[in-house]
mmCIF file of C-alpha atoms and ligand atoms in Angstrom:
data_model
loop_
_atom_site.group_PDB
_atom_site.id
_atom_site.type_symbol
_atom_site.label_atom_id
_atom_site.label_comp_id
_atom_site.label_asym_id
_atom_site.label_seq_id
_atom_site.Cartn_x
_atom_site.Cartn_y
_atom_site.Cartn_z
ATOM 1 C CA UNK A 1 0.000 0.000 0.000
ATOM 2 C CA UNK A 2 1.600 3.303 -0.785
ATOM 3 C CA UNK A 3 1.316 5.487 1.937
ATOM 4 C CA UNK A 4 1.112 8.768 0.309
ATOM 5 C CA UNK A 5 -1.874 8.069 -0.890
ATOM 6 C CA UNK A 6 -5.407 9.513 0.415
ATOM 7 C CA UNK A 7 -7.203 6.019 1.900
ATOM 8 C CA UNK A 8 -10.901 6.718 0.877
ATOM 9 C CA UNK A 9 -13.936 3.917 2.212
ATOM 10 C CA UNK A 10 -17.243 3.716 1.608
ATOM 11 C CA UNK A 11 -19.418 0.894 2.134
ATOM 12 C CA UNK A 12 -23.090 0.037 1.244
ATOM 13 C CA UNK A 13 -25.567 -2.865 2.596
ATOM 14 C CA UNK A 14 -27.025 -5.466 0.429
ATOM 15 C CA UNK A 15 -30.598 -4.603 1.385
ATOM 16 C CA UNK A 16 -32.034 -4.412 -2.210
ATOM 17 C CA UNK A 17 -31.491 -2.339 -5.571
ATOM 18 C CA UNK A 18 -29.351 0.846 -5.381
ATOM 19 C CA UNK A 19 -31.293 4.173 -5.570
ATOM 20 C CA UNK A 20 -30.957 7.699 -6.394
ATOM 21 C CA UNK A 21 -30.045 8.345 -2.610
ATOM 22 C CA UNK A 22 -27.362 6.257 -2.807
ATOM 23 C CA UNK A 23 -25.944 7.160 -6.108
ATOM 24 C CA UNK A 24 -26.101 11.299 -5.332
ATOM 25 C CA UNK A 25 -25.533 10.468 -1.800
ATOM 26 C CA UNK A 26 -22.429 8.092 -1.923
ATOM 27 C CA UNK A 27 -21.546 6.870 -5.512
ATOM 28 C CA UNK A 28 -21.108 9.597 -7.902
ATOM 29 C CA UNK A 29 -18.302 10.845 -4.935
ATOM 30 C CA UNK A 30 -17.084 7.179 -5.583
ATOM 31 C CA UNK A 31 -16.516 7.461 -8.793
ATOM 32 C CA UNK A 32 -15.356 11.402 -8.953
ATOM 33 C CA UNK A 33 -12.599 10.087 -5.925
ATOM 34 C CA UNK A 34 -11.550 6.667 -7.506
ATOM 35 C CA UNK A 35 -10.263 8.894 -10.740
ATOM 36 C CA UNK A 36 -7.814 11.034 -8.802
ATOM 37 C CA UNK A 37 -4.680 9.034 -8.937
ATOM 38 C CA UNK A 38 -3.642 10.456 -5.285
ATOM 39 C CA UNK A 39 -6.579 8.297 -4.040
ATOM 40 C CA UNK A 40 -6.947 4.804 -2.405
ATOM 41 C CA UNK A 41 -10.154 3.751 -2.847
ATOM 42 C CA UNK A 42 -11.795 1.233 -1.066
ATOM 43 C CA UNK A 43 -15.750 0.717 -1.297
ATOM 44 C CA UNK A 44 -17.317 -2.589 0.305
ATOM 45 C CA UNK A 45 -20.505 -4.335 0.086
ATOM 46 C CA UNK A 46 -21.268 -4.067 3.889
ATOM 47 C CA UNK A 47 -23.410 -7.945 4.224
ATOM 48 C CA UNK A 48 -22.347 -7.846 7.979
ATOM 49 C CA UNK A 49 -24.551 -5.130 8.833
ATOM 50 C CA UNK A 50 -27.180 -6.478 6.318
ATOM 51 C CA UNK A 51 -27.780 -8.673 9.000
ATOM 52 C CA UNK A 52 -28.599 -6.264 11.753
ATOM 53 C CA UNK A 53 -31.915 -5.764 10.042
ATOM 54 C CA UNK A 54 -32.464 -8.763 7.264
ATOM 55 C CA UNK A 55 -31.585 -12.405 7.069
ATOM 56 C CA UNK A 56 -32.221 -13.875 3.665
ATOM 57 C CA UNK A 57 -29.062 -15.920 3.039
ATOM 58 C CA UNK A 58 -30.202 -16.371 -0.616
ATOM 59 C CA UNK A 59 -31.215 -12.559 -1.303
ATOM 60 C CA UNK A 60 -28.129 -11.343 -0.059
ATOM 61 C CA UNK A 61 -25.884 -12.948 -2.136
ATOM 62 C CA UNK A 62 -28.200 -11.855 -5.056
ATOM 63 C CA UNK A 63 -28.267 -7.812 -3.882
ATOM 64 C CA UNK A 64 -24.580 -7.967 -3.079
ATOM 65 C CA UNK A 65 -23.668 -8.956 -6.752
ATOM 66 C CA UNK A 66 -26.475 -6.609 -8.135
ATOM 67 C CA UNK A 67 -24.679 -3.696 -6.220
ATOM 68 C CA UNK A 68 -21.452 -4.826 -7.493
ATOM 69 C CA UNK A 69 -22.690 -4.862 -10.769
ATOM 70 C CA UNK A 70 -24.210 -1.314 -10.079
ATOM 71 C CA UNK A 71 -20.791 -0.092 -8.736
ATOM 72 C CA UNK A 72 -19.569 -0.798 -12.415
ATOM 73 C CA UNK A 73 -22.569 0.726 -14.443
ATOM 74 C CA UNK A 74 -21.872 4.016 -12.179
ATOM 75 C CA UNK A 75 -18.460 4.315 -13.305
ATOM 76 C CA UNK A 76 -16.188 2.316 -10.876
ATOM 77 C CA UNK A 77 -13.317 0.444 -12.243
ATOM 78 C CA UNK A 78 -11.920 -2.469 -10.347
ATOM 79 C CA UNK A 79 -9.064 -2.199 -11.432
ATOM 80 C CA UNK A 80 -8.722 1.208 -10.126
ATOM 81 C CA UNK A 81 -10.361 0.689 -6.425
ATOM 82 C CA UNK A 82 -10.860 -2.380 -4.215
ATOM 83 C CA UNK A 83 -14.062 -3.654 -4.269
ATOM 84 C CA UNK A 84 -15.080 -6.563 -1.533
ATOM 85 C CA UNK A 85 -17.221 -7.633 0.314
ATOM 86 C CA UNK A 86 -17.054 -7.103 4.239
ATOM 87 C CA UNK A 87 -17.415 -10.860 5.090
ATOM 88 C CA UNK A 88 -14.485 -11.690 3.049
ATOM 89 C CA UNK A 89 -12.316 -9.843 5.739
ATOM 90 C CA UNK A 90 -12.857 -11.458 9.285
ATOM 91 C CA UNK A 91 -10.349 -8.934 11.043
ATOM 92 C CA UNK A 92 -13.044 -6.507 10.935
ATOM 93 C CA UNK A 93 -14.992 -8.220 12.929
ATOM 94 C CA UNK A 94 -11.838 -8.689 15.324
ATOM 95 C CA UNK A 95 -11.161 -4.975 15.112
ATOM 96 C CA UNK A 96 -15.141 -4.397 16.213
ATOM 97 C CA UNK A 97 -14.718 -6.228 19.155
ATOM 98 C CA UNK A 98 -11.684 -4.036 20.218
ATOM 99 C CA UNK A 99 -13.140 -1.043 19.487
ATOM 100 C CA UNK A 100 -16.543 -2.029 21.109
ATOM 101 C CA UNK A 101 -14.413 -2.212 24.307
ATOM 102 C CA UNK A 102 -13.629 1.573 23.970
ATOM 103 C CA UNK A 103 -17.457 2.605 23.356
ATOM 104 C CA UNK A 104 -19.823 3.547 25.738
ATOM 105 C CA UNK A 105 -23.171 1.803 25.575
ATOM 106 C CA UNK A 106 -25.328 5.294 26.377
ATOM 107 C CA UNK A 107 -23.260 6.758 23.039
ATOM 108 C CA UNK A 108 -24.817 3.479 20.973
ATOM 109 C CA UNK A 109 -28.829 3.816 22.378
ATOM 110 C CA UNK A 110 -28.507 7.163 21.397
ATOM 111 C CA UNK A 111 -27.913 6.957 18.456
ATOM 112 C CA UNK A 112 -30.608 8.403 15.743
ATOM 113 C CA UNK A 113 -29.981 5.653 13.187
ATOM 114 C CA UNK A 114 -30.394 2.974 15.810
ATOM 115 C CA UNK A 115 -33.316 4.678 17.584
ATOM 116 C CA UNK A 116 -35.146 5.298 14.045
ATOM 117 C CA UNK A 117 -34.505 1.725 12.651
ATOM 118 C CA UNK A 118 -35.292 -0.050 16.224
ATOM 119 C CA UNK A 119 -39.179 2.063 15.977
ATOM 120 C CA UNK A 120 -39.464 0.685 12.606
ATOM 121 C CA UNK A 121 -38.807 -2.947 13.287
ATOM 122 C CA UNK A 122 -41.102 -2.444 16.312
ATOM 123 C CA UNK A 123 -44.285 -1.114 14.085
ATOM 124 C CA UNK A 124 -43.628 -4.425 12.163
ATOM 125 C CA UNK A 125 -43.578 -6.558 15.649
ATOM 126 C CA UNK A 126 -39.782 -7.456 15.615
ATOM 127 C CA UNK A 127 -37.192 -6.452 18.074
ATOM 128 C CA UNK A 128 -34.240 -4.583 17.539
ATOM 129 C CA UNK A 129 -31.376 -7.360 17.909
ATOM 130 C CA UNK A 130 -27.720 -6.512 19.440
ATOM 131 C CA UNK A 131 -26.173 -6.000 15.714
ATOM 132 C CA UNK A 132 -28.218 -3.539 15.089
ATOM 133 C CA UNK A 133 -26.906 -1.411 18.271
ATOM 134 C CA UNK A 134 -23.212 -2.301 17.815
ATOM 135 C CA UNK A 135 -23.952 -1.116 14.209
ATOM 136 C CA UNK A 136 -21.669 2.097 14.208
ATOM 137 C CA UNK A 137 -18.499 0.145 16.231
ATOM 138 C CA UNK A 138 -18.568 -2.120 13.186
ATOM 139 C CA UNK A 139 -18.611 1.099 10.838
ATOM 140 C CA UNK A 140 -15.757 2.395 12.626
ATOM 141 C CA UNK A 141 -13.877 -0.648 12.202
ATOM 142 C CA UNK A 142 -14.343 -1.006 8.545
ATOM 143 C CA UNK A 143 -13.236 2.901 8.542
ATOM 144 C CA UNK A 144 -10.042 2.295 11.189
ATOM 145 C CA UNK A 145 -9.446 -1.068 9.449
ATOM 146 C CA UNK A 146 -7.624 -0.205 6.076
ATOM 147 C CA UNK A 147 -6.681 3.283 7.423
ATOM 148 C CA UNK A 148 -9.568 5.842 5.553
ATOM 149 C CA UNK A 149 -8.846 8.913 5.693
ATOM 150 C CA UNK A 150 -11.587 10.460 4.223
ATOM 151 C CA UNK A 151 -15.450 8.432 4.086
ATOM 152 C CA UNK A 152 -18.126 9.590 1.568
ATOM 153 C CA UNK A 153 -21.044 9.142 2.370
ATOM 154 C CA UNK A 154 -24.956 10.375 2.784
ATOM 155 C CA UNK A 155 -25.511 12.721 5.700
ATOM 156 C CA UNK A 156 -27.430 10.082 7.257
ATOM 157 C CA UNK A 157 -24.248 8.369 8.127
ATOM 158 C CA UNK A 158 -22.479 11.470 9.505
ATOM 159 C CA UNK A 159 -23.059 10.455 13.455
ATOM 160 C CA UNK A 160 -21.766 6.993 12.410
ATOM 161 C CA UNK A 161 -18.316 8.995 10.782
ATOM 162 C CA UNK A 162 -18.207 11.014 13.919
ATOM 163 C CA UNK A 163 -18.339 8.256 15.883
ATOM 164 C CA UNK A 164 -15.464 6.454 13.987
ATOM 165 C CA UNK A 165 -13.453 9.895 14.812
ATOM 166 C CA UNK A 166 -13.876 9.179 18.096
ATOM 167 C CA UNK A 167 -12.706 5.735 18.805
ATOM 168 C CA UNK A 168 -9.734 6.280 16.597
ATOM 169 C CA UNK A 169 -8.641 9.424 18.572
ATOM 170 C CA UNK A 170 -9.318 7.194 22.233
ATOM 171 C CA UNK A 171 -7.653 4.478 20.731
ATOM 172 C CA UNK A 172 -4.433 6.580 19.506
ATOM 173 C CA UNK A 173 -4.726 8.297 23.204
ATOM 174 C CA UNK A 174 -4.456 5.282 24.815
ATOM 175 C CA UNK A 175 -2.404 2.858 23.027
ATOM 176 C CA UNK A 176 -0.014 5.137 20.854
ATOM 177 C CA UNK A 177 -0.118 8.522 18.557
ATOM 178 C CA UNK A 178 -1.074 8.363 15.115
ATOM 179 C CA UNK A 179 -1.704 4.643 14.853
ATOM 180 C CA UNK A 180 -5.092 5.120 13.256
ATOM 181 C CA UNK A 181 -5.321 8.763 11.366
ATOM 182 C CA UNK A 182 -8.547 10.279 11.759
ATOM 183 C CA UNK A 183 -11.043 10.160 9.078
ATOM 184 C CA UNK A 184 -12.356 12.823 7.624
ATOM 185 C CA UNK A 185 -16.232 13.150 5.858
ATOM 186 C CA UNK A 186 -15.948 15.145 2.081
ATOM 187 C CA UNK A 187 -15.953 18.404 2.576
ATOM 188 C CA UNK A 188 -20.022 20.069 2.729
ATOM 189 C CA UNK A 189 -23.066 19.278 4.341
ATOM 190 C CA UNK A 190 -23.628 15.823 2.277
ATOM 191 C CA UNK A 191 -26.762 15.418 1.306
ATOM 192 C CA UNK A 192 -30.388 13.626 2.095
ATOM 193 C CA UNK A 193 -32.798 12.441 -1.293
ATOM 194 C CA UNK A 194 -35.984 12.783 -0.144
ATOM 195 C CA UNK A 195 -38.872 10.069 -0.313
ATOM 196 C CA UNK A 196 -41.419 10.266 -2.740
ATOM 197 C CA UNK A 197 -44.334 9.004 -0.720
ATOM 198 C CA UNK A 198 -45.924 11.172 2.178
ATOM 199 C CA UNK A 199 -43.818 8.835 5.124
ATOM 200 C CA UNK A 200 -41.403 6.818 2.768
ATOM 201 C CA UNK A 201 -37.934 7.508 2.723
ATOM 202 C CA UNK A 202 -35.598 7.045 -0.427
ATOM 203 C CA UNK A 203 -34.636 3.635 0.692
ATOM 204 C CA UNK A 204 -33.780 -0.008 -0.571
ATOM 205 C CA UNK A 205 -36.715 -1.069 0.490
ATOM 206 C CA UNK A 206 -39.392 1.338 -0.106
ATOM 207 C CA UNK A 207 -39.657 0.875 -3.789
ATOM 208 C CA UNK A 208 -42.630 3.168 -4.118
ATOM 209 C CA UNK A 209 -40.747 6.051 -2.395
ATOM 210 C CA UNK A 210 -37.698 5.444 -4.231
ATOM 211 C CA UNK A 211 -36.172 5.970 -7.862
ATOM 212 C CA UNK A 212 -34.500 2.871 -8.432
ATOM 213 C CA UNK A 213 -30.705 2.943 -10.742
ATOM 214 C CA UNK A 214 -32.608 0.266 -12.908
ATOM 215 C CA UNK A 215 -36.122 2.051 -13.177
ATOM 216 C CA UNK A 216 -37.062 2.539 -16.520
ATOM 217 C CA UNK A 217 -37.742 5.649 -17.820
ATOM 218 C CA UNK A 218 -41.629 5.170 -17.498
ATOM 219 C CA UNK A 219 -41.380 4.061 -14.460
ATOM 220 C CA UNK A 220 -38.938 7.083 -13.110
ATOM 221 C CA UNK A 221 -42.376 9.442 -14.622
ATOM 222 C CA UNK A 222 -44.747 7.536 -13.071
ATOM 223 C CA UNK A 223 -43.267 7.404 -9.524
ATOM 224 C CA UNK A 224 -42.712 11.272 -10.003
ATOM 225 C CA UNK A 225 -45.953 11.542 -11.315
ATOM 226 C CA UNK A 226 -47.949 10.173 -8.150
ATOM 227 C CA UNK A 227 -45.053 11.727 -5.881
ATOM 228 C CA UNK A 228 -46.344 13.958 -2.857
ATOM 229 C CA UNK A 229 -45.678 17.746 -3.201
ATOM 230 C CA UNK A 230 -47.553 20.448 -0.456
ATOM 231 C CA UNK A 231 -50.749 18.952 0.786
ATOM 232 C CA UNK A 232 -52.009 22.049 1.103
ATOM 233 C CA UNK A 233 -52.257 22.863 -2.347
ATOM 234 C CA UNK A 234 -55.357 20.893 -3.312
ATOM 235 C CA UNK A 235 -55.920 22.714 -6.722
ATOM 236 C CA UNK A 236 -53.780 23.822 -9.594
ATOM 237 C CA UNK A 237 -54.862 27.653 -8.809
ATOM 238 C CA UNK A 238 -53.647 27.657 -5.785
ATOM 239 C CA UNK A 239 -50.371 28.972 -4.542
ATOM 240 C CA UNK A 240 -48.053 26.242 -3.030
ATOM 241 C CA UNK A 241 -45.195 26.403 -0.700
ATOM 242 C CA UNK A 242 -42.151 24.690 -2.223
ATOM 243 C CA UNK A 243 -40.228 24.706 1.604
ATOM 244 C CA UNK A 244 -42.245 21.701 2.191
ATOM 245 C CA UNK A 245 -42.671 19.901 -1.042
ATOM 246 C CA UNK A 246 -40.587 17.005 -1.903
ATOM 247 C CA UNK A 247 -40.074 18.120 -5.377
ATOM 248 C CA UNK A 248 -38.671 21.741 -4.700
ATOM 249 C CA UNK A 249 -36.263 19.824 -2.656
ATOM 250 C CA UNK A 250 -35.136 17.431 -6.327
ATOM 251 C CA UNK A 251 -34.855 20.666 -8.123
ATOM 252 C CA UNK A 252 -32.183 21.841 -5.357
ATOM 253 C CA UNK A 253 -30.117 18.941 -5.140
ATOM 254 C CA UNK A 254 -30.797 18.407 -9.555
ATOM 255 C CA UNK A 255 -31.343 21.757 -11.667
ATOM 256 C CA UNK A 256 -29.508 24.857 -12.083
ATOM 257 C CA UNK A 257 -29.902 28.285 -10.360
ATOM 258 C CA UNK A 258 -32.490 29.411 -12.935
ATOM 259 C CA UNK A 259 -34.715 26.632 -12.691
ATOM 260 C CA UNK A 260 -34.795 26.802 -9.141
ATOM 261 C CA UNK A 261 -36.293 30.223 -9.499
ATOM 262 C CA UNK A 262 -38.449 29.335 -12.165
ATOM 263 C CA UNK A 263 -39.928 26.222 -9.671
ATOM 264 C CA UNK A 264 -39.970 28.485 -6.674
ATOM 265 C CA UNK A 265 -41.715 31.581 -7.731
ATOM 266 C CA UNK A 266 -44.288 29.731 -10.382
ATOM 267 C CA UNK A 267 -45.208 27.491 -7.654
ATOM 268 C CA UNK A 268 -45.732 30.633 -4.938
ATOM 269 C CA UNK A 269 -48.176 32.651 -7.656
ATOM 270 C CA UNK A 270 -49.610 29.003 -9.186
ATOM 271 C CA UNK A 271 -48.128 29.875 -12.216
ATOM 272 C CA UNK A 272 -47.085 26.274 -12.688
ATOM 273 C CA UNK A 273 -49.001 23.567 -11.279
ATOM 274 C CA UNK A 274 -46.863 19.971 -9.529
ATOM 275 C CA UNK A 275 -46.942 18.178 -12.974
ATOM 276 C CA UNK A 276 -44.706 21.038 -14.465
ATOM 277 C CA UNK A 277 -42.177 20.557 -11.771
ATOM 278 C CA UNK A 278 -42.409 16.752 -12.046
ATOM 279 C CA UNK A 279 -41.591 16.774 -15.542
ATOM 280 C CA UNK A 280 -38.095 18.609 -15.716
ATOM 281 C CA UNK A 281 -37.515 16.862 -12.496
ATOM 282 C CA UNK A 282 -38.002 13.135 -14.553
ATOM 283 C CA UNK A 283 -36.140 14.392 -17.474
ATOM 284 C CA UNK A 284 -33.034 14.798 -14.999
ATOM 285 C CA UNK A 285 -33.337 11.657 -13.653
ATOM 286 C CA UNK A 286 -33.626 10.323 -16.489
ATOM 287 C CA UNK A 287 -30.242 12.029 -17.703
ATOM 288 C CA UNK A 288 -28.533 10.606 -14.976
ATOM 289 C CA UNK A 289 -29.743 7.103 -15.166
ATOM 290 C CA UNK A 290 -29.879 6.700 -18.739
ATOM 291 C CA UNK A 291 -25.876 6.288 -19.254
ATOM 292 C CA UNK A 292 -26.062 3.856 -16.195
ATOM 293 C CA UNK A 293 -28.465 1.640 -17.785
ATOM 294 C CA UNK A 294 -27.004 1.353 -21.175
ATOM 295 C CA UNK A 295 -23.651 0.225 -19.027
ATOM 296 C CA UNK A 296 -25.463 -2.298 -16.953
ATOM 297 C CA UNK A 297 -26.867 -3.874 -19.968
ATOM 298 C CA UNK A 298 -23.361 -4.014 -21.864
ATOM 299 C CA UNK A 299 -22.196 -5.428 -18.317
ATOM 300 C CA UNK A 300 -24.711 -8.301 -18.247
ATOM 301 C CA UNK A 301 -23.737 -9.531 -21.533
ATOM 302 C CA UNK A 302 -20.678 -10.830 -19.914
ATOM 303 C CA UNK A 303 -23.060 -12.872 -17.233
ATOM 304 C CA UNK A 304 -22.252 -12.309 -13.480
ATOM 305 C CA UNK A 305 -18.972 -14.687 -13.081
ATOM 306 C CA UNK A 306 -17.248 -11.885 -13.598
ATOM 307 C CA UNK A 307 -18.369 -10.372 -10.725
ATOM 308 C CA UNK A 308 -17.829 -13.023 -8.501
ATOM 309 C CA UNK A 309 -14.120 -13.221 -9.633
ATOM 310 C CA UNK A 310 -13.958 -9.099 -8.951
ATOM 311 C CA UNK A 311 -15.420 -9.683 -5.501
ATOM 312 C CA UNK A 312 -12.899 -12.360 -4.807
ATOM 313 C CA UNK A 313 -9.998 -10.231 -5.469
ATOM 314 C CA UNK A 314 -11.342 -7.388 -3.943
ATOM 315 C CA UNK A 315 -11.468 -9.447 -0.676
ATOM 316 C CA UNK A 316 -7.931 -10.607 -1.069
ATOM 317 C CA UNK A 317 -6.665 -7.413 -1.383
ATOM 318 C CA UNK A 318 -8.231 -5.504 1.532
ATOM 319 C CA UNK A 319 -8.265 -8.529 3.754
ATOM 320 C CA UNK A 320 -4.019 -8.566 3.619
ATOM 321 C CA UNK A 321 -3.845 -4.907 4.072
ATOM 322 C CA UNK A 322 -6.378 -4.724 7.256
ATOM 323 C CA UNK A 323 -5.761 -7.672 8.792
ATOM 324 C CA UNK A 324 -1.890 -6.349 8.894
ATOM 325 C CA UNK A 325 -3.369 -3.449 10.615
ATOM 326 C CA UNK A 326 -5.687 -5.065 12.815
ATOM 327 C CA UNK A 327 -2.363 -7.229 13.836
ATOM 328 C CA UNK A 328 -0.539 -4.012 15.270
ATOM 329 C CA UNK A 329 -3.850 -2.701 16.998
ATOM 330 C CA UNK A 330 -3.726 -6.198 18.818
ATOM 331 C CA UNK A 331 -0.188 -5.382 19.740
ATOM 332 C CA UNK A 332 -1.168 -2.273 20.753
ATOM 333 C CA UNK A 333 -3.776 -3.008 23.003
ATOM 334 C CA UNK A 334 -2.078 -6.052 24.663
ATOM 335 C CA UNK A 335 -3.657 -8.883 23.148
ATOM 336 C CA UNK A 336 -1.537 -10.271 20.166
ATOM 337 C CA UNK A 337 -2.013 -13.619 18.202
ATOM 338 C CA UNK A 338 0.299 -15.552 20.776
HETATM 339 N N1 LIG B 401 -31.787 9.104 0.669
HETATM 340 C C1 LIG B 401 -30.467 9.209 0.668
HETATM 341 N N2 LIG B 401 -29.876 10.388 0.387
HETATM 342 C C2 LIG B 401 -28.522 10.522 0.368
HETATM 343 N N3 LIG B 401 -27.687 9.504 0.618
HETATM 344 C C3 LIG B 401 -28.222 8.296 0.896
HETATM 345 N N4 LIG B 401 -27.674 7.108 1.183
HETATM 346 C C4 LIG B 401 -28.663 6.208 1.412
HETATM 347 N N5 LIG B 401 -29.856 6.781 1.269
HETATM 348 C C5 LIG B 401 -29.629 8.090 0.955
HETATM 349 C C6 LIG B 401 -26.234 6.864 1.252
HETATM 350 O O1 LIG B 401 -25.946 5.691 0.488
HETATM 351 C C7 LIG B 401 -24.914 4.951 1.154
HETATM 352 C C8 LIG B 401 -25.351 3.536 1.435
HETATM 353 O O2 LIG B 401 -26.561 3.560 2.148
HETATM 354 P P1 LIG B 401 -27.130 2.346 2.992
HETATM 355 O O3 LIG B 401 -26.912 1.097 2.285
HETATM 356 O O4 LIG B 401 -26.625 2.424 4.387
HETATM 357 O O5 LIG B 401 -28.632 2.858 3.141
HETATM 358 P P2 LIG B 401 -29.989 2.661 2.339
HETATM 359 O O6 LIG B 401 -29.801 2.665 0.869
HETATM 360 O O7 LIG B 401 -30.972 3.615 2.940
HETATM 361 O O8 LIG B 401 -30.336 1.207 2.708
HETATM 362 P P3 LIG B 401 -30.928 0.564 3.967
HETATM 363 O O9 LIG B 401 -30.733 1.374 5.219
HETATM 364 O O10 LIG B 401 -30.401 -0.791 3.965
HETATM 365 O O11 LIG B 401 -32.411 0.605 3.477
HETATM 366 P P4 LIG B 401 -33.695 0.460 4.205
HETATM 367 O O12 LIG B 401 -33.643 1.403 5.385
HETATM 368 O O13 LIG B 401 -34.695 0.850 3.171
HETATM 369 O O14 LIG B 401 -33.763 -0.995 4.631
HETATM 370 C C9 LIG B 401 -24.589 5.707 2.446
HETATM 371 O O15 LIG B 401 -23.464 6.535 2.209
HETATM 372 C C10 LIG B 401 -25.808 6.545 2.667
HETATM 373 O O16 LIG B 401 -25.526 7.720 3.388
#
């Protein structure tokens, strides 16, 4: 590993098909950070936390390829940045059980993500299981693990980066300066996609409230199409308020200055109605996904051995270069392999 090098990590779980959240969220910074030669890159299928919320042994190894597969219709080269799966390094879970040791249980309930995702399995009857709340010590050591010092990601993860900070500055306090550098997020606010539906999130599993990567374009208009916007506005001629519509927020994170404006004002004087907004909306969706699906389908010509054989050597790679580094935080912390 050459040292000089940025070490940038990012990992995703294989809960489904990737969606516009992720892709504006995490893997268009994947892809703009994996062509800068000063870069390390490092991006994981994450099938260890899968588990904290969904055990279909069969599913999971179909999502984790899909993603893979997904990784490559976005832009990512393999030959150009490690790709793995998180099961295929074992030291991580090692490295977890270290840094679990240095993490306050009152940090972990209080967590947002855990606090948000334990409600949800509750509404559906299931309890939140210990995975689930151990969740971010895990993320911290696939961070700490192959040395990252910077992690793109959504600003949903954010508390789980800060977090990772934090256990790599109490481990270097206790056991020894500067073992694990301190990971940075990119530099902004990072950003949320919005839901379509009134209480969906843009998630993996909430295919109605989500664009898909491999939604077609009919389908990308009809999800806009039947997508919430203000509730108050019941009829075309009436002015809406684009602070709490959905759509207003696409327009941010997808069009240009002007077309902002042009969203803004014609929906505060209902000189446009939601369907006008929709459409440009769609169309840049569509913009964005329609080079990723014409890779995808080149992709799947070759069948998905290739993929295998990618996530293979992926997990070669980063498992000799973090479990080297999980070695010397062993050392570090008195317990080596004796
Ligand atoms: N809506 C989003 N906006 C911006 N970034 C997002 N990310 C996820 N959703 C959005 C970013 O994508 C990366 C991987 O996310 P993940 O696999 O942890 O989350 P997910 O796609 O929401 O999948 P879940 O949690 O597995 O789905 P559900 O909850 O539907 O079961 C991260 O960088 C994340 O920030």
């Amino acid at each position: 590993m050459d040292n000089s090098k940025t070490v940038v990590l990012s990992g995703i779980r294989a809960t489904g098909q990737l969606h516009l959240g992720n892709y504006l969220g995490a893997i268009q910074h994947f892809v703009t950070l994996a062509q800068d030669p000063s870069n390390d890159c490092f991006y994981f299928i994450a099938n260890l936390h899968t588990l904290t919320t969904r055990q279909d042994p069969q599913q999971m190894q179909i999502d984790l390829r899909n993603i893979v597969l997904d990784f490559m219709a976005c832009g990512l080269d393999p030959e150009k940045s490690t790709i793995y799966a998180q099961s295929s390094v074992p030291e991580l879970s090692e490295l977890s059980w270290l840094l679990a040791c240095l993490t306050p249980v009152s940090g972990l309930m209080n967590m947002h993500h855990f606090k948000e995702k334990k409600d949800r399995l509750s509404e559906e009857g299931l309890k939140a299981n210990a995975g689930l709340l151990t969740y971010p010590v895990l993320m911290a050591a696939d961070i700490l693990g192959p040395h990252a010092n910077l992690v793109p990601v959504g600003e949903d993860q954010h508390a789980h980066v800060e977090m990772a900070r934090e256990l790599a500055k109490r481990f270097n306090h206790h056991f020894g300066d500067g073992i694990f550098p301190i990971p940075n997020l990119l530099e902004g606010e990072g950003i949320r996609v919005p839901g379509l539906t009134a209480d969906g999130k843009m998630g993996k599993s909430e295919a109605d409230s989500a664009i898909m990567l491999n939604d077609s374009p009919d389908e990308v208009e009809r999800k806009l199409r039947s997508a919430v916007t203000d509730p108050q506005r019941m009829k075309r001629s009436d002015p809406g308020d684009p602070e709490v519509c959905n759509i207003f927020t696409f327009h941010h994170l997808l069009s240009e200055p002007e077309q902002i404006e042009w969203a803004r004002k014609g929906c505060t004087t209902a000189d446009i109605g939601c369907v006008d907004c929709k459409v440009v909306v769609a169309d840049h969706i569509n913009k964005i996904l329609t080079p990723i699906r014409a890779r995808r389908e080149e992709l799947l010509v070759r069948g998905m051995d290739f993929i295998d054989e990618i996530i293979h050597e992926g997990g070669l790679k980063a498992r000799k270069i973090i479990a080297a580094n999980v070695k010397e935080a062993k050392e570090k912390m008195g317990v080596p392999s004796y």
